[in-house]
Amino acid sequence: MLTELARQVGLALHNVQLDSALQASLEELQQANVDLQESRRRIVTAGDAERRRLERNLHDGAQQHLVAMAVKLRIAEDMIEDEPKEAIDVINELRSDLKDAIAELRALAHGIYPPLLSSGGLAEALPNAASRAALPTTVETTGVGRFDAEIESTVYFCCLEAMQNAGKHAGADAEIVVSVERDEDRLTFEVRDDGAGFDAGPAAARGHGFVNMADRLGTIGGRLTVSSTLGAGTTIRGEIPLP
Ligand SMILES: Nc1ncnc2c1ncn2[C@@H]1O[C@H](COP(=O)(O)OP(=O)(O)OP(=O)(O)O)[C@@H](O)[C@H]1O
Ligand SMILES: [Mg+2]
């Protein structure tokens, strides 16, 4: 009986040791998870700050450029009858100002936080983005409403990247359908095309686009699903839990 008791005590002790080892691993894992989420948040915050910086640059730079040009144009107009030579000088100046302004706009044209998104939400910003897409695009956002800026920009930039992907990779005959839906406890978006498709298995090579989408969604507790069939099109789906 004593031997049996000793065996059981030994087993119990062993289990306690295992338990505490497991507990330690669990705590490490939880810490790693917290670190990861924080790093993701930093990346996305840095991205958004950069976007706002661009917005400010655009406002203070290119916009002021254009306003100054409008003033010069009026001066040239006033001079054109009495001082045609000087007027031509001003017009030449305007030509080089215009070149500068175009170069400045080109440099800034990528990744600006869209003013339409802050003013009108997804229901206004997504159709506007769709109207500039490379492929015919339908947008369905009925009854979606407004959310935190972080949620709206996540959905917006994920949809934008998925539309750009379809434009780049799905083929010229493809069409895109974007839909955003909310139900009680989550917001879901889907970008679907009927184009070339690709091998989207877990081992598939992912570029910056997919990594960024997953990162953005990860910071707000969301999830990205990519499904694609060669020759039959691609569906990108994101789910975000709502408080
Ligand atoms: N709608 C799509 N139709 C067909 N293939 C796609 C589609 N979306 C993505 N892919 C495939 O998945 C790959 C990864 O996409 P991802 O957006 O991550 O990178 P990328 O578009 O190639 O480059 P980046 O987004 O960094 O400019 C693409 O290179 C392409 O092969
Ligand atoms: Mg891409």
Short mmCIF file of C-alpha atoms and ligand atoms in Angstrom, two decimals:
data_model
loop_
_atom_site.label_atom_id
_atom_site.label_comp_id
_atom_site.label_asym_id
_atom_site.label_seq_id
_atom_site.Cartn_x
_atom_site.Cartn_y
_atom_site.Cartn_z
CA MET A 1 0.00 0.00 0.00
CA LEU A 2 2.88 2.29 0.93
CA THR A 3 4.56 1.58 -2.40
CA GLU A 4 1.35 2.36 -4.22
CA LEU A 5 0.94 5.55 -2.17
CA ALA A 6 4.52 6.58 -2.95
CA ARG A 7 3.87 5.98 -6.64
CA GLN A 8 0.76 8.13 -6.54
CA VAL A 9 2.46 10.91 -4.61
CA GLY A 10 5.35 10.77 -7.10
CA LEU A 11 2.85 11.02 -9.96
CA ALA A 12 1.08 13.93 -8.32
CA LEU A 13 4.38 15.74 -7.77
CA HIS A 14 5.34 15.10 -11.37
CA ASN A 15 2.01 16.51 -12.52
CA VAL A 16 2.50 19.59 -10.39
CA GLN A 17 5.90 20.12 -12.00
CA LEU A 18 4.39 19.64 -15.46
CA ASP A 19 1.58 22.01 -14.55
CA SER A 20 3.93 24.75 -13.51
CA ALA A 21 6.09 24.21 -16.62
CA LEU A 22 2.94 24.44 -18.74
CA GLN A 23 1.83 27.50 -16.84
CA ALA A 24 5.20 29.17 -17.50
CA SER A 25 5.00 28.38 -21.22
CA LEU A 26 1.46 29.69 -21.30
CA GLU A 27 2.52 32.94 -19.67
CA GLU A 28 5.40 33.29 -22.13
CA LEU A 29 3.03 32.69 -25.00
CA GLN A 30 0.57 35.27 -23.69
CA GLN A 31 3.39 37.82 -23.35
CA ALA A 32 4.58 37.06 -26.89
CA ASN A 33 1.03 37.59 -28.10
CA VAL A 34 0.79 40.95 -26.33
CA ASP A 35 4.17 42.01 -27.79
CA LEU A 36 3.06 40.98 -31.24
CA GLN A 37 -0.17 42.94 -31.04
CA GLU A 38 1.70 45.98 -29.79
CA SER A 39 4.21 45.78 -32.61
CA ARG A 40 1.43 45.44 -35.14
CA ARG A 41 -0.33 48.45 -33.67
CA ARG A 42 2.90 50.46 -33.88
CA ILE A 43 3.30 49.57 -37.54
CA VAL A 44 -0.25 50.56 -38.41
CA THR A 45 -0.12 53.75 -36.32
CA ALA A 46 3.11 54.71 -38.06
CA GLY A 47 1.40 54.11 -41.40
CA ASP A 48 -1.60 56.26 -40.49
CA ALA A 49 0.62 59.04 -39.11
CA GLU A 50 2.54 58.99 -42.37
CA ARG A 51 -0.72 59.27 -44.29
CA ARG A 52 -1.82 62.27 -42.25
CA ARG A 53 1.57 63.84 -42.80
CA LEU A 54 1.05 63.44 -46.54
CA GLU A 55 -2.37 64.99 -46.25
CA ARG A 56 -0.87 68.01 -44.49
CA ASN A 57 1.92 68.25 -47.04
CA LEU A 58 -0.59 68.18 -49.80
CA HIS A 59 -2.61 70.91 -48.19
CA ASP A 60 0.32 73.14 -47.28
CA GLY A 61 2.44 72.35 -50.33
CA ALA A 62 0.69 71.52 -53.57
CA GLN A 63 -2.48 73.42 -52.72
CA GLN A 64 -0.55 76.62 -51.91
CA HIS A 65 1.37 76.12 -55.14
CA LEU A 66 -1.87 76.10 -57.10
CA VAL A 67 -3.25 79.13 -55.29
CA ALA A 68 -0.07 81.07 -56.08
CA MET A 69 -0.39 80.05 -59.71
CA ALA A 70 -3.94 81.34 -59.89
CA VAL A 71 -2.66 84.70 -58.64
CA LYS A 72 0.12 84.79 -61.24
CA LEU A 73 -2.35 83.90 -63.94
CA ARG A 74 -4.45 86.90 -63.03
CA ILE A 75 -1.35 89.11 -63.15
CA ALA A 76 -0.47 87.81 -66.62
CA GLU A 77 -4.03 88.46 -67.75
CA ASP A 78 -3.84 92.07 -66.53
CA MET A 79 -0.50 92.62 -68.29
CA ILE A 80 -1.26 90.96 -71.57
CA GLU A 81 -2.54 94.09 -73.40
CA ASP A 82 -0.15 96.78 -72.19
CA GLU A 83 2.96 94.72 -71.40
CA PRO A 84 2.77 91.64 -73.62
CA LYS A 85 6.49 90.83 -73.24
CA GLU A 86 6.36 90.80 -69.46
CA ALA A 87 3.13 88.81 -69.63
CA ILE A 88 4.92 86.14 -71.64
CA ASP A 89 7.65 86.00 -68.97
CA VAL A 90 5.02 85.42 -66.31
CA ILE A 91 3.42 82.70 -68.44
CA ASN A 92 6.80 80.98 -68.81
CA GLU A 93 7.20 81.13 -65.05
CA LEU A 94 3.75 79.61 -64.73
CA ARG A 95 4.75 76.76 -67.00
CA SER A 96 7.64 75.80 -64.74
CA ASP A 97 5.49 76.30 -61.61
CA LEU A 98 2.97 73.93 -63.15
CA LYS A 99 5.66 71.31 -63.77
CA ASP A 100 6.74 71.60 -60.12
CA ALA A 101 3.17 71.28 -58.89
CA ILE A 102 2.59 68.17 -61.03
CA ALA A 103 5.81 66.59 -59.75
CA GLU A 104 4.83 67.39 -56.17
CA LEU A 105 1.37 65.91 -56.61
CA ARG A 106 2.77 62.77 -58.23
CA ALA A 107 5.12 62.28 -55.31
CA LEU A 108 2.30 62.68 -52.83
CA ALA A 109 -0.39 60.81 -54.72
CA HIS A 110 0.22 57.50 -52.95
CA GLY A 111 -1.35 56.58 -49.69
CA ILE A 112 -3.13 59.75 -48.58
CA TYR A 113 -5.69 59.41 -45.82
CA PRO A 114 -8.80 60.03 -47.92
CA PRO A 115 -10.81 63.05 -46.71
CA LEU A 116 -13.97 61.40 -48.06
CA LEU A 117 -13.48 58.55 -45.62
CA SER A 118 -13.39 60.83 -42.58
CA SER A 119 -16.32 62.91 -43.79
CA GLY A 120 -18.63 60.30 -45.33
CA GLY A 121 -17.43 56.91 -44.10
CA LEU A 122 -17.17 53.69 -46.08
CA ALA A 123 -20.48 54.23 -47.90
CA GLU A 124 -19.01 57.29 -49.66
CA ALA A 125 -15.31 56.52 -49.83
CA LEU A 126 -15.59 53.00 -51.29
CA PRO A 127 -17.80 53.90 -54.30
CA ASN A 128 -15.45 56.81 -54.99
CA ALA A 129 -12.43 54.49 -54.93
CA ALA A 130 -14.32 52.01 -57.11
CA SER A 131 -14.95 54.68 -59.73
CA ARG A 132 -11.16 54.95 -60.14
CA ALA A 133 -10.53 51.18 -60.20
CA ALA A 134 -8.95 49.54 -63.23
CA LEU A 135 -11.87 47.08 -63.66
CA PRO A 136 -15.65 47.54 -63.63
CA THR A 137 -16.54 47.54 -59.95
CA THR A 138 -19.84 47.35 -58.08
CA VAL A 139 -20.06 48.42 -54.45
CA GLU A 140 -22.71 47.33 -51.98
CA THR A 141 -22.68 49.08 -48.58
CA THR A 142 -26.38 49.40 -47.74
CA GLY A 143 -27.04 50.28 -44.11
CA VAL A 144 -23.40 50.05 -43.06
CA GLY A 145 -23.15 53.25 -41.03
CA ARG A 146 -20.09 54.73 -39.31
CA PHE A 147 -17.33 53.19 -37.17
CA ASP A 148 -14.11 54.20 -35.42
CA ALA A 149 -11.52 55.73 -37.76
CA GLU A 150 -9.27 52.72 -37.18
CA ILE A 151 -11.97 50.28 -38.30
CA GLU A 152 -13.01 52.38 -41.29
CA SER A 153 -9.46 52.87 -42.52
CA THR A 154 -8.73 49.16 -42.10
CA VAL A 155 -11.73 48.18 -44.22
CA TYR A 156 -11.04 50.94 -46.74
CA PHE A 157 -7.36 50.15 -47.29
CA CYS A 158 -7.95 46.39 -47.38
CA CYS A 159 -10.65 46.83 -50.03
CA LEU A 160 -8.41 49.23 -51.95
CA GLU A 161 -5.52 46.76 -51.97
CA ALA A 162 -7.84 43.90 -52.98
CA MET A 163 -9.26 46.03 -55.83
CA GLN A 164 -5.73 46.92 -56.92
CA ASN A 165 -4.78 43.26 -56.79
CA ALA A 166 -7.73 42.35 -58.99
CA GLY A 167 -6.71 45.13 -61.39
CA LYS A 168 -3.13 43.85 -61.50
CA HIS A 169 -3.57 40.10 -61.35
CA ALA A 170 -7.12 39.05 -62.31
CA GLY A 171 -6.99 39.89 -66.02
CA ALA A 172 -8.61 42.57 -68.17
CA ASP A 173 -12.02 40.87 -68.49
CA ALA A 174 -12.62 40.47 -64.80
CA GLU A 175 -15.20 42.40 -62.81
CA ILE A 176 -15.15 43.25 -59.12
CA VAL A 177 -17.88 43.23 -56.50
CA VAL A 178 -17.15 44.89 -53.16
CA SER A 179 -19.59 44.44 -50.31
CA VAL A 180 -19.58 45.56 -46.71
CA GLU A 181 -22.09 44.26 -44.20
CA ARG A 182 -22.59 44.71 -40.53
CA ASP A 183 -24.51 42.51 -38.22
CA GLU A 184 -24.90 42.62 -34.47
CA ASP A 185 -21.40 41.77 -33.45
CA ARG A 186 -19.20 42.12 -36.51
CA LEU A 187 -18.38 43.99 -39.65
CA THR A 188 -17.58 41.94 -42.74
CA PHE A 189 -16.19 43.01 -46.07
CA GLU A 190 -15.68 41.04 -49.23
CA VAL A 191 -13.89 41.86 -52.48
CA ARG A 192 -14.73 39.31 -55.14
CA ASP A 193 -13.54 39.06 -58.73
CA ASP A 194 -14.30 36.56 -61.48
CA GLY A 195 -10.82 36.67 -63.00
CA ALA A 196 -7.75 34.46 -63.32
CA GLY A 197 -7.50 33.32 -59.71
CA PHE A 198 -4.32 31.92 -58.17
CA ASP A 199 -3.06 29.22 -55.86
CA ALA A 200 -4.00 30.67 -52.48
CA GLY A 201 -2.97 27.66 -50.37
CA PRO A 202 -1.27 28.23 -47.01
CA ALA A 203 2.19 27.90 -48.59
CA ALA A 204 1.40 30.42 -51.33
CA ALA A 205 3.82 33.32 -51.66
CA ARG A 206 2.28 36.47 -50.23
CA GLY A 207 3.43 39.92 -51.20
CA HIS A 208 3.24 43.13 -49.17
CA GLY A 209 -0.41 43.52 -50.03
CA PHE A 210 -1.67 40.45 -48.17
CA VAL A 211 0.73 40.92 -45.28
CA ASN A 212 -0.44 44.51 -44.82
CA MET A 213 -4.09 43.45 -44.95
CA ALA A 214 -3.54 40.75 -42.34
CA ASP A 215 -1.54 43.16 -40.14
CA ARG A 216 -4.17 45.87 -40.29
CA LEU A 217 -6.93 43.40 -39.45
CA GLY A 218 -4.81 41.76 -36.73
CA THR A 219 -4.42 45.02 -34.79
CA ILE A 220 -8.17 45.32 -34.34
CA GLY A 221 -8.79 41.65 -33.65
CA GLY A 222 -10.02 40.90 -37.16
CA ARG A 223 -9.31 38.05 -39.55
CA LEU A 224 -8.50 37.79 -43.25
CA THR A 225 -9.55 34.89 -45.45
CA VAL A 226 -8.28 34.51 -48.99
CA SER A 227 -9.91 32.02 -51.29
CA SER A 228 -9.18 31.62 -54.95
CA THR A 229 -9.72 29.11 -57.72
CA LEU A 230 -7.59 29.12 -60.86
CA GLY A 231 -9.74 30.35 -63.73
CA ALA A 232 -12.71 31.14 -61.51
CA GLY A 233 -11.69 34.19 -59.50
CA THR A 234 -10.67 35.36 -56.07
CA THR A 235 -12.52 36.34 -52.91
CA ILE A 236 -10.93 38.33 -50.11
CA ARG A 237 -12.94 38.41 -46.95
CA GLY A 238 -12.31 40.28 -43.73
CA GLU A 239 -14.16 40.00 -40.43
CA ILE A 240 -13.89 42.53 -37.63
CA PRO A 241 -15.53 41.95 -34.25
CA LEU A 242 -17.58 44.94 -33.07
CA PRO A 243 -17.71 45.99 -29.42
N1 LIG B 1 -7.41 39.16 -57.37
C1 LIG B 1 -6.37 38.39 -57.67
N2 LIG B 1 -6.39 37.61 -58.80
C2 LIG B 1 -5.33 36.83 -59.11
N3 LIG B 1 -4.20 36.73 -58.38
C3 LIG B 1 -4.12 37.47 -57.25
C4 LIG B 1 -5.19 38.33 -56.84
N4 LIG B 1 -4.83 38.91 -55.68
C5 LIG B 1 -3.61 38.46 -55.40
N5 LIG B 1 -3.17 37.59 -56.32
C6 LIG B 1 -1.88 36.85 -56.29
O1 LIG B 1 -1.37 36.89 -54.97
C7 LIG B 1 -0.08 37.46 -54.96
C8 LIG B 1 0.15 38.25 -53.68
O2 LIG B 1 -0.64 39.44 -53.65
P1 LIG B 1 -0.10 40.69 -52.83
O3 LIG B 1 -1.08 41.78 -52.89
O4 LIG B 1 0.29 40.21 -51.48
O5 LIG B 1 1.23 41.09 -53.60
P2 LIG B 1 1.38 41.85 -54.99
O6 LIG B 1 0.07 42.44 -55.42
O7 LIG B 1 2.04 40.91 -55.96
O8 LIG B 1 2.41 43.00 -54.65
P3 LIG B 1 2.14 44.29 -53.71
O9 LIG B 1 0.74 44.20 -53.20
O10 LIG B 1 3.16 44.14 -52.65
O11 LIG B 1 2.36 45.44 -54.61
C9 LIG B 1 -0.01 38.29 -56.22
O12 LIG B 1 1.30 38.46 -56.69
C10 LIG B 1 -0.85 37.47 -57.20
O13 LIG B 1 -0.10 36.43 -57.75
MG MG B 2 -1.03 43.61 -54.04
#
